[in-house]
Amino acid sequence: MADDADRPPLDGVNRRTFLTVLGGAGAGAAVASCTVPPETIIPYVIPPEETIPGVATFYATVCRECPAGCGMLVRTREGRAVKVEGNPAHPINRGGLCVRGQASLQGLYNPDRIDGPRQRTRRPGSADRGVLERTSWDEAQKALTDKIRNLRNTGRADHIAVITPLVTGSLDTLVDAWTRAIGAGRRLRYEPFAYEAIRAANRLTFGQDAIPTYDFARARVLVSLGADFLETWLSNVGYARDFAETRTLHGDRKGLFVHVEPRLSMTAANADEWLALEPGTEMFLVLGMIHVILGEKLAMALPPAEAEGLSRLVKDYSPEQMAGRSGVAADKIRDLARTFCNPQAGPGAS
């Protein structure tokens, strides 16, 4: 002990430095000891015969992120979907896939996704909406069956509401048959990107209860009234490919595209001419166009009785009057009507 006391201290090391180093070493050891040891995740104990480890397997399916229904190829590795791409053999998108389709894979892995049945519970006498609590499939099916049986036995089956997303084909037929079988009321379809207004307009105009498909590739003059088909309208992936066909030179000319919309959208930015009218005034611009078409007898194929009736309808909607309502100059309305009825005359032609 006497020898240790007489020994001189180490250069640069004092009690404070020693305790600092000791504390840092202890903290590092504690953090390292808390690390979760790596584990090997085996997706298959007995894999299917067609699955080869390390080799991707592709499955064809249909994207349901919007009503367009683009074809997709899902790339899987050892039973896990890792990437989605457009299906080149699908007639709608022909290999393309929008950002919503690309992001659909996150529905499988998002930690906040609903991965099982939920049942809403409310406190007795409370006016709040309650909370959604996790329940098992057996409990959910029993609760649903008991509710349906009780409503049917008491003659209140029409109080049952069947709500589904957009489904088609045999699944749609099956859901309709089940709805009728339990005596439920009207079936409701919930779709954030719904186009029922277009379906109704097509039924009133052409007598077909369907969402139309437009052949952009064969159009020589394309006039779009607020249809942002390169971003959000109907099948933006399919229409983008068809629109590219209209930009291809056929002989010495290509198709003309005029877009009418208040906002400078992606579709408006790709138009040959963008008419920025006042919001909600598309009807007045169209009435001004019809006034010019009938007044200058540009629609010769129209039956005389219909032409006379339309002339009376639009007699007070001259381009000058509609310019004040729509914000589009009268000369622009006249030029658009003439171009629409004379597809042979492209930009700069007469």
Short mmCIF file of C-alpha atoms in Angstrom, two decimals:
data_model
loop_
_atom_site.label_atom_id
_atom_site.label_comp_id
_atom_site.label_asym_id
_atom_site.label_seq_id
_atom_site.Cartn_x
_atom_site.Cartn_y
_atom_site.Cartn_z
CA MET A 1 0.00 0.00 0.00
CA ALA A 2 2.87 2.33 0.76
CA ASP A 3 4.35 1.76 -2.67
CA ASP A 4 0.95 2.58 -4.35
CA ALA A 5 0.60 5.80 -2.37
CA ASP A 6 4.08 6.94 -3.37
CA ARG A 7 3.46 6.15 -7.08
CA PRO A 8 2.93 9.36 -9.15
CA PRO A 9 -0.46 9.81 -10.96
CA LEU A 10 -0.80 9.05 -14.73
CA ASP A 11 -0.35 12.06 -16.98
CA GLY A 12 -3.73 13.56 -18.05
CA VAL A 13 -5.86 11.16 -15.98
CA ASN A 14 -7.58 12.37 -12.86
CA ARG A 15 -10.56 11.19 -10.87
CA ARG A 16 -13.08 13.16 -12.99
CA THR A 17 -11.73 11.78 -16.28
CA PHE A 18 -11.70 8.22 -14.96
CA LEU A 19 -15.35 8.40 -13.83
CA THR A 20 -16.41 9.88 -17.18
CA VAL A 21 -14.78 7.05 -19.13
CA LEU A 22 -16.22 4.46 -16.77
CA GLY A 23 -19.76 5.86 -17.15
CA GLY A 24 -19.54 5.95 -20.95
CA ALA A 25 -18.32 2.36 -21.10
CA GLY A 26 -21.14 1.23 -18.84
CA ALA A 27 -23.78 3.01 -20.95
CA GLY A 28 -22.42 1.46 -24.13
CA ALA A 29 -22.53 -1.99 -22.62
CA ALA A 30 -26.12 -1.45 -21.47
CA VAL A 31 -27.27 -0.31 -24.93
CA ALA A 32 -25.57 -3.25 -26.61
CA SER A 33 -27.24 -5.68 -24.22
CA CYS A 34 -30.72 -4.30 -25.14
CA THR A 35 -30.40 -5.00 -28.87
CA VAL A 36 -32.90 -7.57 -30.17
CA PRO A 37 -30.92 -10.51 -31.53
CA PRO A 38 -31.51 -11.17 -35.24
CA GLU A 39 -33.89 -13.97 -36.13
CA THR A 40 -34.46 -15.88 -39.34
CA ILE A 41 -38.04 -15.51 -40.63
CA ILE A 42 -39.17 -18.55 -42.59
CA PRO A 43 -42.27 -17.72 -44.71
CA TYR A 44 -42.92 -21.37 -45.57
CA VAL A 45 -42.27 -24.43 -43.45
CA ILE A 46 -43.32 -26.60 -46.39
CA PRO A 47 -43.18 -24.35 -49.49
CA PRO A 48 -45.31 -25.00 -52.59
CA GLU A 49 -43.63 -26.98 -55.33
CA GLU A 50 -43.60 -24.02 -57.72
CA THR A 51 -41.77 -21.77 -55.24
CA ILE A 52 -37.99 -21.63 -55.68
CA PRO A 53 -36.03 -19.75 -52.99
CA GLY A 54 -34.44 -16.63 -54.44
CA VAL A 55 -36.54 -16.72 -57.63
CA ALA A 56 -39.42 -14.26 -57.96
CA THR A 57 -42.95 -15.42 -58.76
CA PHE A 58 -45.38 -13.12 -60.58
CA TYR A 59 -49.16 -13.08 -60.23
CA ALA A 60 -51.59 -11.20 -62.49
CA THR A 61 -54.34 -9.23 -60.78
CA VAL A 62 -56.40 -6.04 -61.11
CA CYS A 63 -55.80 -2.80 -59.23
CA ARG A 64 -58.80 -1.64 -57.16
CA GLU A 65 -57.45 1.73 -56.00
CA CYS A 66 -59.92 3.44 -58.39
CA PRO A 67 -62.70 2.30 -60.76
CA ALA A 68 -60.35 2.16 -63.79
CA GLY A 69 -59.33 -1.43 -63.02
CA CYS A 70 -55.79 -1.42 -64.45
CA GLY A 71 -54.00 -4.75 -64.78
CA MET A 72 -51.13 -5.40 -62.37
CA LEU A 73 -48.32 -7.91 -62.01
CA VAL A 74 -47.39 -8.60 -58.39
CA ARG A 75 -43.80 -9.71 -57.82
CA THR A 76 -43.41 -12.04 -54.85
CA ARG A 77 -40.41 -13.56 -53.10
CA GLU A 78 -40.91 -16.57 -50.84
CA GLY A 79 -44.59 -15.75 -50.44
CA ARG A 80 -44.22 -12.00 -49.82
CA ALA A 81 -45.38 -9.35 -52.28
CA VAL A 82 -42.45 -6.98 -52.83
CA LYS A 83 -43.36 -4.94 -55.94
CA VAL A 84 -46.28 -4.19 -58.26
CA GLU A 85 -46.10 -3.06 -61.88
CA GLY A 86 -48.53 -2.59 -64.74
CA ASN A 87 -49.45 -5.60 -66.83
CA PRO A 88 -48.32 -5.09 -70.46
CA ALA A 89 -50.97 -7.55 -71.67
CA HIS A 90 -53.89 -5.69 -70.05
CA PRO A 91 -56.03 -3.70 -72.54
CA ILE A 92 -56.62 -0.70 -70.25
CA ASN A 93 -53.22 0.39 -68.97
CA ARG A 94 -50.96 -1.70 -71.26
CA GLY A 95 -48.10 -1.83 -68.79
CA GLY A 96 -48.47 1.56 -67.12
CA LEU A 97 -49.47 2.09 -63.50
CA CYS A 98 -50.22 5.34 -61.70
CA VAL A 99 -48.96 6.40 -58.28
CA ARG A 100 -52.08 5.08 -56.53
CA GLY A 101 -51.47 1.65 -58.00
CA GLN A 102 -47.79 1.72 -57.08
CA ALA A 103 -48.70 2.64 -53.49
CA SER A 104 -51.33 -0.11 -53.17
CA LEU A 105 -48.67 -2.49 -51.86
CA GLN A 106 -48.57 -0.47 -48.64
CA GLY A 107 -52.05 -1.76 -47.85
CA LEU A 108 -50.40 -5.07 -46.96
CA TYR A 109 -47.68 -3.72 -44.70
CA ASN A 110 -48.87 -0.40 -43.26
CA PRO A 111 -48.82 -0.77 -39.45
CA ASP A 112 -52.02 1.30 -39.18
CA ARG A 113 -54.02 -0.89 -41.57
CA ILE A 114 -57.16 -2.70 -40.40
CA ASP A 115 -55.99 -6.31 -40.31
CA GLY A 116 -59.14 -7.91 -38.92
CA PRO A 117 -62.78 -7.35 -37.95
CA ARG A 118 -63.70 -4.44 -35.69
CA GLN A 119 -66.88 -3.87 -33.68
CA ARG A 120 -68.07 -0.46 -32.55
CA THR A 121 -68.96 -0.26 -28.87
CA ARG A 122 -70.85 2.59 -27.21
CA ARG A 123 -71.33 3.40 -23.59
CA PRO A 124 -74.99 3.07 -22.47
CA GLY A 125 -76.76 6.42 -22.73
CA SER A 126 -73.85 8.07 -24.52
CA ALA A 127 -74.36 10.11 -27.67
CA ASP A 128 -70.81 9.65 -28.96
CA ARG A 129 -69.92 7.32 -31.81
CA GLY A 130 -68.06 4.93 -29.57
CA VAL A 131 -64.80 3.21 -30.41
CA LEU A 132 -63.84 0.42 -32.79
CA GLU A 133 -62.48 -2.54 -30.87
CA ARG A 134 -60.76 -5.61 -32.24
CA THR A 135 -62.81 -8.80 -32.29
CA SER A 136 -62.32 -12.31 -33.62
CA TRP A 137 -63.81 -13.55 -36.87
CA ASP A 138 -66.04 -16.01 -35.01
CA GLU A 139 -67.39 -13.28 -32.73
CA ALA A 140 -67.92 -10.90 -35.64
CA GLN A 141 -69.81 -13.50 -37.69
CA LYS A 142 -71.98 -14.43 -34.69
CA ALA A 143 -72.81 -10.78 -33.94
CA LEU A 144 -73.68 -10.13 -37.60
CA THR A 145 -75.79 -13.28 -37.88
CA ASP A 146 -77.70 -12.49 -34.68
CA LYS A 147 -78.44 -8.93 -35.82
CA ILE A 148 -79.68 -10.02 -39.25
CA ARG A 149 -81.81 -12.82 -37.77
CA ASN A 150 -83.38 -10.45 -35.23
CA LEU A 151 -84.26 -7.84 -37.87
CA ARG A 152 -85.76 -10.46 -40.19
CA ASN A 153 -87.80 -12.09 -37.42
CA THR A 154 -89.25 -8.72 -36.42
CA GLY A 155 -90.11 -7.69 -39.99
CA ARG A 156 -87.40 -5.03 -40.19
CA ALA A 157 -85.11 -6.57 -42.78
CA ASP A 158 -85.34 -3.40 -44.84
CA HIS A 159 -83.37 -1.69 -42.06
CA ILE A 160 -80.30 -3.70 -43.08
CA ALA A 161 -77.80 -1.66 -45.12
CA VAL A 162 -75.29 -3.54 -47.24
CA ILE A 163 -72.32 -1.30 -48.06
CA THR A 164 -69.53 -2.51 -50.34
CA PRO A 165 -66.68 -0.98 -52.30
CA LEU A 166 -66.67 -1.14 -56.07
CA VAL A 167 -66.74 -4.82 -57.07
CA THR A 168 -67.43 -6.36 -60.45
CA GLY A 169 -68.03 -9.70 -62.12
CA SER A 170 -69.08 -12.78 -60.20
CA LEU A 171 -68.38 -11.19 -56.80
CA ASP A 172 -70.76 -8.34 -57.61
CA THR A 173 -73.44 -10.86 -58.64
CA LEU A 174 -72.91 -12.85 -55.44
CA VAL A 175 -73.26 -9.77 -53.20
CA ASP A 176 -76.45 -8.74 -55.02
CA ALA A 177 -77.92 -12.23 -54.60
CA TRP A 178 -77.04 -12.30 -50.89
CA THR A 179 -78.57 -8.83 -50.37
CA ARG A 180 -81.84 -9.99 -51.94
CA ALA A 181 -81.78 -13.28 -50.01
CA ILE A 182 -81.70 -11.60 -46.60
CA GLY A 183 -84.38 -9.11 -47.66
CA ALA A 184 -82.14 -6.10 -47.12
CA GLY A 185 -82.91 -2.69 -48.48
CA ARG A 186 -80.95 -0.96 -51.17
CA ARG A 187 -77.33 -1.98 -51.60
CA LEU A 188 -74.90 0.93 -51.30
CA ARG A 189 -71.58 1.10 -53.12
CA TYR A 190 -68.92 3.34 -51.62
CA GLU A 191 -66.26 4.55 -54.01
CA PRO A 192 -64.13 7.68 -53.34
CA PHE A 193 -63.48 8.10 -57.08
CA ALA A 194 -67.06 7.47 -58.20
CA TYR A 195 -68.32 8.41 -61.66
CA GLU A 196 -72.05 7.87 -61.27
CA ALA A 197 -72.76 11.35 -62.67
CA ILE A 198 -70.99 10.34 -65.91
CA ARG A 199 -72.98 7.11 -66.00
CA ALA A 200 -76.26 9.02 -65.58
CA ALA A 201 -75.31 11.55 -68.27
CA ASN A 202 -74.43 8.74 -70.68
CA ARG A 203 -77.79 7.09 -69.98
CA LEU A 204 -79.72 10.31 -70.67
CA THR A 205 -77.70 11.17 -73.78
CA PHE A 206 -77.06 7.82 -75.45
CA GLY A 207 -79.45 5.45 -73.66
CA GLN A 208 -76.67 3.25 -72.23
CA ASP A 209 -76.34 2.81 -68.46
CA ALA A 210 -72.54 2.57 -68.52
CA ILE A 211 -69.42 4.66 -68.10
CA PRO A 212 -68.24 5.37 -71.66
CA THR A 213 -64.79 4.75 -73.05
CA TYR A 214 -63.47 7.38 -75.45
CA ASP A 215 -61.22 6.53 -78.39
CA PHE A 216 -58.72 9.37 -78.09
CA ALA A 217 -56.26 7.66 -80.43
CA ARG A 218 -58.52 8.23 -83.46
CA ALA A 219 -59.56 11.79 -82.62
CA ARG A 220 -58.38 14.57 -84.92
CA VAL A 221 -59.79 17.30 -82.69
CA LEU A 222 -60.12 16.70 -78.96
CA VAL A 223 -62.07 19.21 -76.86
CA SER A 224 -62.03 18.51 -73.13
CA LEU A 225 -64.44 20.36 -70.82
CA GLY A 226 -62.87 20.03 -67.39
CA ALA A 227 -61.93 16.37 -67.92
CA ASP A 228 -58.48 16.12 -66.34
CA PHE A 229 -57.78 12.79 -68.01
CA LEU A 230 -54.00 12.91 -67.52
CA GLU A 231 -54.31 13.09 -63.72
CA THR A 232 -57.60 12.05 -62.12
CA TRP A 233 -60.39 11.51 -64.67
CA LEU A 234 -61.51 7.93 -65.35
CA SER A 235 -58.50 5.87 -66.51
CA ASN A 236 -55.66 8.37 -66.57
CA VAL A 237 -53.06 5.72 -67.42
CA GLY A 238 -55.02 4.35 -70.38
CA TYR A 239 -56.01 7.78 -71.68
CA ALA A 240 -52.42 9.02 -71.39
CA ARG A 241 -51.35 6.34 -73.86
CA ASP A 242 -54.25 7.11 -76.20
CA PHE A 243 -53.47 10.83 -75.96
CA ALA A 244 -49.88 10.12 -76.98
CA GLU A 245 -51.27 8.53 -80.16
CA THR A 246 -53.04 11.78 -81.07
CA ARG A 247 -49.70 13.60 -80.86
CA THR A 248 -48.16 11.30 -83.46
CA LEU A 249 -47.82 12.77 -86.93
CA HIS A 250 -50.17 11.23 -89.48
CA GLY A 251 -48.84 12.42 -92.79
CA ASP A 252 -48.07 16.10 -92.29
CA ARG A 253 -50.41 16.77 -89.36
CA LYS A 254 -51.28 15.64 -85.86
CA GLY A 255 -54.35 15.86 -83.65
CA LEU A 256 -55.41 19.14 -82.06
CA PHE A 257 -56.21 19.27 -78.35
CA VAL A 258 -58.13 22.12 -76.67
CA HIS A 259 -58.65 21.91 -72.91
CA VAL A 260 -61.23 24.02 -71.05
CA GLU A 261 -60.63 24.30 -67.30
CA PRO A 262 -60.09 27.08 -64.74
CA ARG A 263 -56.96 25.43 -63.27
CA LEU A 264 -53.64 24.88 -65.02
CA SER A 265 -53.61 21.14 -64.45
CA MET A 266 -51.27 18.63 -66.06
CA THR A 267 -53.88 18.07 -68.77
CA ALA A 268 -54.15 21.81 -69.42
CA ALA A 269 -50.37 22.13 -69.57
CA ASN A 270 -50.23 19.49 -72.33
CA ALA A 271 -52.98 21.07 -74.46
CA ASP A 272 -52.36 22.92 -77.72
CA GLU A 273 -54.68 25.57 -76.36
CA TRP A 274 -55.89 26.06 -72.80
CA LEU A 275 -59.03 28.13 -72.25
CA ALA A 276 -59.12 29.29 -68.63
CA LEU A 277 -62.79 30.07 -68.03
CA GLU A 278 -64.54 31.04 -64.81
CA PRO A 279 -65.26 28.08 -62.48
CA GLY A 280 -68.61 26.42 -63.18
CA THR A 281 -69.30 28.25 -66.47
CA GLU A 282 -68.61 25.40 -68.91
CA MET A 283 -72.32 25.28 -69.79
CA PHE A 284 -72.31 28.88 -71.04
CA LEU A 285 -69.29 28.25 -73.25
CA VAL A 286 -70.99 25.20 -74.79
CA LEU A 287 -74.21 27.16 -75.39
CA GLY A 288 -72.16 29.83 -77.17
CA MET A 289 -70.54 27.14 -79.33
CA ILE A 290 -73.95 25.67 -80.26
CA HIS A 291 -75.15 29.17 -81.18
CA VAL A 292 -72.26 29.49 -83.66
CA ILE A 293 -72.60 25.94 -85.02
CA LEU A 294 -76.29 26.35 -85.80
CA GLY A 295 -76.04 29.96 -86.95
CA GLU A 296 -73.29 29.18 -89.44
CA LYS A 297 -74.91 25.84 -90.42
CA LEU A 298 -71.84 23.85 -89.46
CA ALA A 299 -73.88 20.80 -88.36
CA MET A 300 -75.54 19.87 -91.65
CA ALA A 301 -76.19 16.26 -90.56
CA LEU A 302 -78.50 17.38 -87.76
CA PRO A 303 -82.19 16.65 -88.51
CA PRO A 304 -84.07 19.88 -89.36
CA ALA A 305 -86.55 19.51 -86.50
CA GLU A 306 -83.77 19.12 -83.92
CA ALA A 307 -81.78 21.97 -85.44
CA GLU A 308 -84.80 24.26 -85.24
CA GLY A 309 -85.48 23.33 -81.63
CA LEU A 310 -81.87 23.90 -80.61
CA SER A 311 -81.80 27.22 -82.47
CA ARG A 312 -84.73 28.47 -80.41
CA LEU A 313 -82.99 27.26 -77.25
CA VAL A 314 -79.70 29.08 -77.88
CA LYS A 315 -80.92 32.18 -79.71
CA ASP A 316 -80.17 34.35 -76.66
CA TYR A 317 -76.76 32.76 -76.02
CA SER A 318 -74.51 34.48 -78.52
CA PRO A 319 -70.71 34.29 -78.07
CA GLU A 320 -70.68 37.94 -76.98
CA GLN A 321 -73.19 37.24 -74.21
CA MET A 322 -71.46 34.02 -73.15
CA ALA A 323 -68.07 35.73 -73.09
CA GLY A 324 -69.26 37.89 -70.22
CA ARG A 325 -70.44 34.86 -68.25
CA SER A 326 -67.60 32.44 -68.96
CA GLY A 327 -64.62 34.75 -69.14
CA VAL A 328 -63.61 33.36 -72.56
CA ALA A 329 -63.44 35.87 -75.41
CA ALA A 330 -66.19 35.71 -78.05
CA ASP A 331 -63.63 35.16 -80.84
CA LYS A 332 -62.23 32.17 -78.94
CA ILE A 333 -65.70 30.66 -78.64
CA ARG A 334 -66.29 31.09 -82.38
CA ASP A 335 -62.90 29.60 -83.29
CA LEU A 336 -63.49 26.62 -81.00
CA ALA A 337 -66.91 25.92 -82.54
CA ARG A 338 -65.52 26.09 -86.09
CA THR A 339 -62.54 23.89 -85.27
CA PHE A 340 -64.78 21.37 -83.54
CA CYS A 341 -66.93 21.02 -86.66
CA ASN A 342 -64.02 21.06 -89.13
CA PRO A 343 -61.47 18.50 -87.89
CA GLN A 344 -59.57 18.62 -91.18
CA ALA A 345 -58.38 22.15 -90.45
CA GLY A 346 -55.61 21.95 -87.88
CA PRO A 347 -53.70 24.83 -86.32
CA GLY A 348 -52.95 27.50 -88.90
CA ALA A 349 -55.23 25.94 -91.53
CA SER A 350 -58.43 27.40 -92.87
#
